[in-house]
Amino acid sequence: MNEPHPLSRIAEAVGGALHMPLGDGPVVDLLLDTRRSQVQPDTLFVALRGERHDGHRFLHELVARGVRNALVSEPPPPALHDRLNTIVVPDTLDALQRLAAWHRGHFHGPVVGITGSNGKTVVKEWLAQLLGREEHIARSPGSWNSQVGVPLSVWGLHRGHTMGIFEAGISRPGEMARLRPIIRPTIGVFTSLGPAHGENFPDEGTKAREKLELFRDAQVLVYPGDIAPLHAAVKSLGLDRHLLTRTWSREGSAFVHLLREERVEGGLRLTIGHGADDFAVQLPFDDHASVANAMTCITLLLHLGRTPAWVQERLPQLHAVAMRLELLDGVNGSLLINDAYSNDTASLAIALDHLAAHATDRERVVVLGDIHDSGEAQDVLYGRVAGLLRRAGVERLLGVGPRIAAHAALFGGRARFFPGAEDLLRGVAPEELRDAAVLVKGARSLGLERVVERWQRQVHGTVLEIDLDAVRHNLNHFRGLLRPGTGVLAMVKAFGYGSGATELARLFAYERVDMLGVAYADEGIALRQDGITLPILVMNPEPVPQEVLHRFRLEAVVYDLRSLEAAIDHARSHADAPPVHLKIDTGMHRLGFDPGHLDTVITALRRAPFLRVATVFSHLAASEDPAHDAFTREQLARFNAAADRLEAVLAGRPTRHIANSAGISRFPEAHLDLVRPGIGLHGVGHDAAETALLRPAARLRTTIAQVKAVPPGDSVGYGRRHRVQAAQRIAVLPIGYADGLFRSLGHGVGHVLVHGRRAPFTGSICMDMCMVDVTDIPCAPGDAVTVFGPGRPLEDHARDMGTIPYEALTAISQRVKRVFVHG
């Protein structure tokens, strides 16, 4: 359990002005995200301010939910004066960081600080796997390594822990100096140095020196000695003189020397030199990054006094780090949230927040396995777990394992317990999960992934993976370009650009966008039936009666006199009719009123003062293309002139919007009242520079169904269009043109990635399958294949198809399973 600190002591620690009408009391939890489902009286809300958010706006809501304490940068409204304890400081982020640094000072055990360009989270999690049986470890949940994530992570450190492991990431100079006193590592680990997050650093050496600021007060530094800019930065800062350096190397002498790497069944055998002895360990992975991460762990473990024999025993037990939660379609209409890889109270709290965000009106069910190695008394631990479940609104618990079952009395009447995963599968009929939101949470050793496999809806093996955290990042990128007060209408048309409209809509609702945009009414109806309550704008025409739009609270576009008269007729007899949106054709020549012929429209609007007009909008035709900037500005001028004329006859000023993704980035004058990001939310910018600032949200992956050798002279595929010249190995993939691969990709035009290596399409693309050349790539049936995603950008895949990213995404058929992940 987190250390309780009296509110008065916290005020002293951060140097704030304390107003305490509710009396002093312990603070256990910190709250930053007002959307979090779990709020309790011993929580301190930290009201952060940013370019696009201000936590102070939610004080009334939080007090109503039970928050008693807040760290603020301005006094609360008079109505809250006697209902809320406050600590007033000039800067709440700075105060949060100082609070975490003060809290860190109460812990006197070893703390490992990890930084680097890549591998931070994997190294942290692998160290926890390797040491978890001997040490009670506090560690960063997930990838919490930012200016906000680090203090929240360190806040979880308490006197019951025997070790802390925290990661720190930076993206600009000066940030690490703020994180150093919070983590205050006794042992430093630098994993790698590469191009990630390098846009604000002139060169690798500068970036290395900035990251090394974390270790100025450390006692030991572990790092790969073969990275020349990193090694030079260590020396230039004098770190090699005042702390103990522990390097590993492939190329020369070091504390640990990697002598050989040999491929064996199930991974690699690493031969390692340490001191006077050589020893071999088996690593259950065979990629370059895993070798580097494992060597970092081995170097630290040997420094800590673990023997080569200890390392030889533990290393083969490493398992892959699940970097994200998966959202899956389950049987009988259920929604599965798969987190069946780790289990501790910190990650449980995060997973329960995801459950609350996605459950909407579904029943909330949690499958929860035993929690091992917590270091807490079992009754205290499971009492806390019961409180977390209760505050998250969990209605049913399915416990797995003897420890949680021994504390059944803490969980109430709707809890059932099972000795193991197979017992759960035998004891719970899939029908019991109908329409529920089910979180599956437990350590990998419990085998709860079998539960997920059995309960998920079985569909086509090819998967389109959508990273919801990437979509959130991209949304915040575009929000960061807007002036305060400009709203966001997030486009989820065409099945959310092929990515799945409902889950995207839930994310956008959670992120508090203002509206959603769909193409046709049936898309909006489906969102309403899935529980989406945000205003929904139906952009395109179709013969749907106004009564249907009204019933589902869908707001229609009015673009000609026929649609205007239909809306007026309906509103005349229905005072609660949804508002409409007037579209102006400013040069796209697709839909909309001609700005030069508005007199008839104005006359009709004057006759219908009861018609509510929510927005007036238009559509930019070429905002991404600098060659047409003059035309874009001409469109904007036409639009504003037409909107001014319409506004003169409307009751109240309607919202104006015209900017799409490229318009947001390139034309600040087009932001107006509301913007409509679309493809940009999926990581595609208007040019390469902006794309580099976004995160790709979609990854299309499949698996190898079969590998076969084809002798010279034989042919591959329909029509025998590919003739084998020299002996060739081909892999057959279960994806074809019915899944969204264009036939034009065949015959080497396009390619996929197998183990990170290019495998060109061979022969013609079939309806349900395709073949790729893997002659020089070691692979086997079941191995993963990337069609587009990391290492194979969507834009490149679309270019090979002879199209644009929009079409490449929306072409992916509905039989391809969508998996939504966080992380």
Short mmCIF file of C-alpha atoms in Angstrom, two decimals, residues 160-350:
data_model
loop_
_atom_site.label_atom_id
_atom_site.label_comp_id
_atom_site.label_asym_id
_atom_site.label_seq_id
_atom_site.Cartn_x
_atom_site.Cartn_y
_atom_site.Cartn_z
CA GLY A 160 7.67 -2.56 2.07
CA HIS A 161 9.56 -2.60 -1.21
CA THR A 162 13.14 -3.80 -1.37
CA MET A 163 13.95 -2.29 -4.77
CA GLY A 164 12.62 0.30 -7.20
CA ILE A 165 12.96 0.14 -11.01
CA PHE A 166 11.81 3.21 -12.90
CA GLU A 167 12.23 4.30 -16.51
CA ALA A 168 12.65 7.86 -17.73
CA GLY A 169 12.17 9.20 -21.23
CA ILE A 170 12.74 12.69 -22.60
CA SER A 171 12.06 14.43 -25.87
CA ARG A 172 13.78 17.79 -25.37
CA PRO A 173 16.73 19.32 -23.48
CA GLY A 174 16.30 20.09 -19.80
CA GLU A 175 13.65 17.47 -19.06
CA MET A 176 15.96 14.89 -17.48
CA ALA A 177 17.22 17.41 -14.94
CA ARG A 178 13.65 17.56 -13.61
CA LEU A 179 13.33 13.78 -13.43
CA ARG A 180 16.68 13.10 -11.74
CA PRO A 181 15.69 14.14 -8.18
CA ILE A 182 12.41 12.22 -8.51
CA ILE A 183 13.98 8.85 -9.36
CA ARG A 184 17.33 9.57 -7.68
CA PRO A 185 18.76 6.26 -8.96
CA THR A 186 21.52 4.48 -7.09
CA ILE A 187 22.06 2.30 -10.19
CA GLY A 188 21.81 3.70 -13.71
CA VAL A 189 20.97 1.68 -16.83
CA PHE A 190 21.33 3.14 -20.33
CA THR A 191 19.79 0.67 -22.80
CA SER A 192 20.51 2.06 -26.27
CA LEU A 193 21.06 5.19 -28.32
CA GLY A 194 19.15 5.63 -31.57
CA PRO A 195 16.99 8.00 -33.60
CA ALA A 196 13.84 7.72 -31.45
CA HIS A 197 12.74 11.09 -29.98
CA GLY A 198 15.70 12.81 -31.58
CA GLU A 199 13.99 15.72 -33.30
CA ASN A 200 14.94 18.22 -30.57
CA PHE A 201 18.62 17.22 -30.32
CA PRO A 202 21.25 18.31 -32.87
CA ASP A 203 23.21 15.05 -32.70
CA GLU A 204 23.50 11.70 -30.92
CA GLY A 205 26.14 12.96 -28.52
CA THR A 206 23.94 15.80 -27.29
CA LYS A 207 21.04 13.43 -26.79
CA ALA A 208 23.24 10.98 -24.89
CA ARG A 209 24.53 13.72 -22.56
CA GLU A 210 21.00 14.93 -21.86
CA LYS A 211 19.84 11.41 -20.98
CA LEU A 212 22.91 10.75 -18.83
CA GLU A 213 21.87 13.67 -16.60
CA LEU A 214 19.70 11.09 -14.83
CA PHE A 215 22.80 9.40 -13.41
CA ARG A 216 24.86 12.31 -12.07
CA ASP A 217 24.26 11.19 -8.46
CA ALA A 218 24.19 7.43 -9.09
CA GLN A 219 26.77 4.95 -7.80
CA VAL A 220 26.84 2.56 -10.77
CA LEU A 221 26.16 2.90 -14.52
CA VAL A 222 25.38 -0.05 -16.81
CA TYR A 223 25.54 0.63 -20.54
CA PRO A 224 26.57 -0.90 -23.91
CA GLY A 225 30.17 0.09 -24.44
CA ASP A 226 30.11 -0.40 -28.21
CA ILE A 227 27.97 2.70 -28.85
CA ALA A 228 30.68 5.27 -29.53
CA PRO A 229 28.62 8.49 -28.99
CA LEU A 230 27.31 7.11 -25.69
CA HIS A 231 30.75 6.02 -24.47
CA ALA A 232 32.17 9.44 -25.42
CA ALA A 233 29.33 11.21 -23.58
CA VAL A 234 30.03 9.20 -20.42
CA LYS A 235 33.65 10.32 -20.54
CA SER A 236 32.90 13.94 -21.43
CA LEU A 237 30.62 14.25 -18.41
CA GLY A 238 33.23 12.62 -16.17
CA LEU A 239 30.83 9.89 -15.11
CA ASP A 240 33.54 7.25 -15.56
CA ARG A 241 35.58 9.01 -12.86
CA HIS A 242 33.03 9.38 -10.08
CA LEU A 243 30.85 6.31 -10.47
CA LEU A 244 31.44 2.64 -11.22
CA THR A 245 30.82 1.80 -14.88
CA ARG A 246 29.67 -1.67 -15.89
CA THR A 247 29.71 -2.09 -19.68
CA TRP A 248 28.87 -4.95 -21.97
CA SER A 249 30.39 -5.33 -25.41
CA ARG A 250 30.54 -7.49 -28.50
CA GLU A 251 33.73 -5.90 -29.75
CA GLY A 252 36.20 -5.55 -26.90
CA SER A 253 36.97 -5.85 -23.23
CA ALA A 254 34.17 -5.01 -20.84
CA PHE A 255 32.65 -6.10 -17.55
CA VAL A 256 30.59 -8.54 -19.67
CA HIS A 257 31.74 -9.65 -23.12
CA LEU A 258 29.32 -11.23 -25.61
CA LEU A 259 31.57 -13.75 -27.37
CA ARG A 260 29.18 -15.70 -29.61
CA GLU A 261 25.55 -15.94 -30.66
CA GLU A 262 24.34 -19.30 -31.97
CA ARG A 263 20.84 -20.00 -33.25
CA VAL A 264 19.29 -23.01 -31.48
CA GLU A 265 15.81 -24.42 -31.28
CA GLY A 266 13.61 -21.92 -29.47
CA GLY A 267 16.04 -18.98 -29.54
CA LEU A 268 19.75 -18.25 -29.21
CA ARG A 269 22.67 -19.56 -27.17
CA LEU A 270 24.81 -16.67 -25.95
CA THR A 271 28.39 -17.33 -24.90
CA ILE A 272 29.48 -14.74 -22.38
CA GLY A 273 32.83 -13.81 -20.95
CA HIS A 274 32.90 -12.43 -17.40
CA GLY A 275 36.08 -12.13 -15.43
CA ALA A 276 38.20 -15.23 -15.93
CA ASP A 277 35.27 -17.45 -16.90
CA ASP A 278 33.10 -18.03 -19.95
CA PHE A 279 29.58 -19.38 -19.65
CA ALA A 280 26.64 -19.97 -22.00
CA VAL A 281 23.01 -19.00 -21.49
CA GLN A 282 19.95 -19.75 -23.57
CA LEU A 283 17.76 -16.81 -24.57
CA PRO A 284 14.20 -17.69 -25.69
CA PHE A 285 14.30 -14.98 -28.40
CA ASP A 286 16.35 -14.58 -31.55
CA ASP A 287 16.10 -10.92 -32.55
CA HIS A 288 18.84 -8.33 -32.22
CA ALA A 289 16.90 -6.07 -29.82
CA SER A 290 16.22 -8.94 -27.41
CA VAL A 291 19.92 -9.84 -27.33
CA ALA A 292 20.83 -6.25 -26.42
CA ASN A 293 18.13 -6.06 -23.75
CA ALA A 294 19.17 -9.43 -22.31
CA MET A 295 22.83 -8.37 -22.17
CA THR A 296 21.86 -5.24 -20.28
CA CYS A 297 19.97 -7.36 -17.75
CA ILE A 298 22.81 -9.90 -17.44
CA THR A 299 25.34 -7.12 -16.84
CA LEU A 300 23.25 -5.63 -14.05
CA LEU A 301 22.55 -9.03 -12.49
CA LEU A 302 26.23 -9.94 -12.40
CA HIS A 303 26.98 -6.56 -10.83
CA LEU A 304 24.36 -7.30 -8.16
CA GLY A 305 26.22 -10.48 -7.30
CA ARG A 306 24.11 -13.07 -9.08
CA THR A 307 26.26 -15.95 -10.26
CA PRO A 308 26.57 -17.23 -13.82
CA ALA A 309 24.72 -20.37 -12.70
CA TRP A 310 21.86 -18.20 -11.38
CA VAL A 311 21.71 -16.35 -14.72
CA GLN A 312 21.79 -19.65 -16.64
CA GLU A 313 18.80 -20.89 -14.65
CA ARG A 314 16.68 -17.75 -14.87
CA LEU A 315 17.26 -16.37 -18.36
CA PRO A 316 15.50 -19.18 -20.28
CA GLN A 317 12.37 -18.40 -18.26
CA LEU A 318 12.02 -14.91 -19.71
CA HIS A 319 8.82 -14.28 -21.62
CA ALA A 320 7.81 -11.59 -24.04
CA VAL A 321 6.68 -8.31 -22.54
CA ALA A 322 3.06 -7.51 -23.35
CA MET A 323 3.32 -3.79 -24.03
CA ARG A 324 -0.39 -3.20 -24.37
CA LEU A 325 -3.89 -4.26 -23.45
CA GLU A 326 -5.93 -5.82 -26.23
CA LEU A 327 -9.62 -5.18 -26.87
CA LEU A 328 -11.22 -8.14 -28.60
CA ASP A 329 -14.67 -9.11 -29.80
CA GLY A 330 -15.87 -11.92 -27.54
CA VAL A 331 -18.47 -14.63 -27.87
CA ASN A 332 -22.14 -13.75 -27.52
CA GLY A 333 -21.61 -10.05 -28.15
CA SER A 334 -19.16 -9.62 -25.27
CA LEU A 335 -16.11 -7.34 -25.22
CA LEU A 336 -12.84 -8.84 -23.95
CA ILE A 337 -10.00 -6.77 -22.51
CA ASN A 338 -6.93 -9.00 -22.51
CA ASP A 339 -4.30 -8.24 -19.87
CA ALA A 340 -3.41 -11.87 -19.12
CA TYR A 341 0.31 -11.23 -18.81
CA SER A 342 1.01 -9.55 -15.48
CA ASN A 343 -0.72 -8.90 -12.22
CA ASP A 344 -0.06 -6.32 -9.52
CA THR A 345 -2.26 -3.67 -7.97
CA ALA A 346 -0.77 -0.79 -9.97
CA SER A 347 -1.44 -2.43 -13.33
CA LEU A 348 -4.81 -3.68 -12.08
CA ALA A 349 -5.89 -0.10 -11.36
CA ILE A 350 -4.88 0.92 -14.91
#
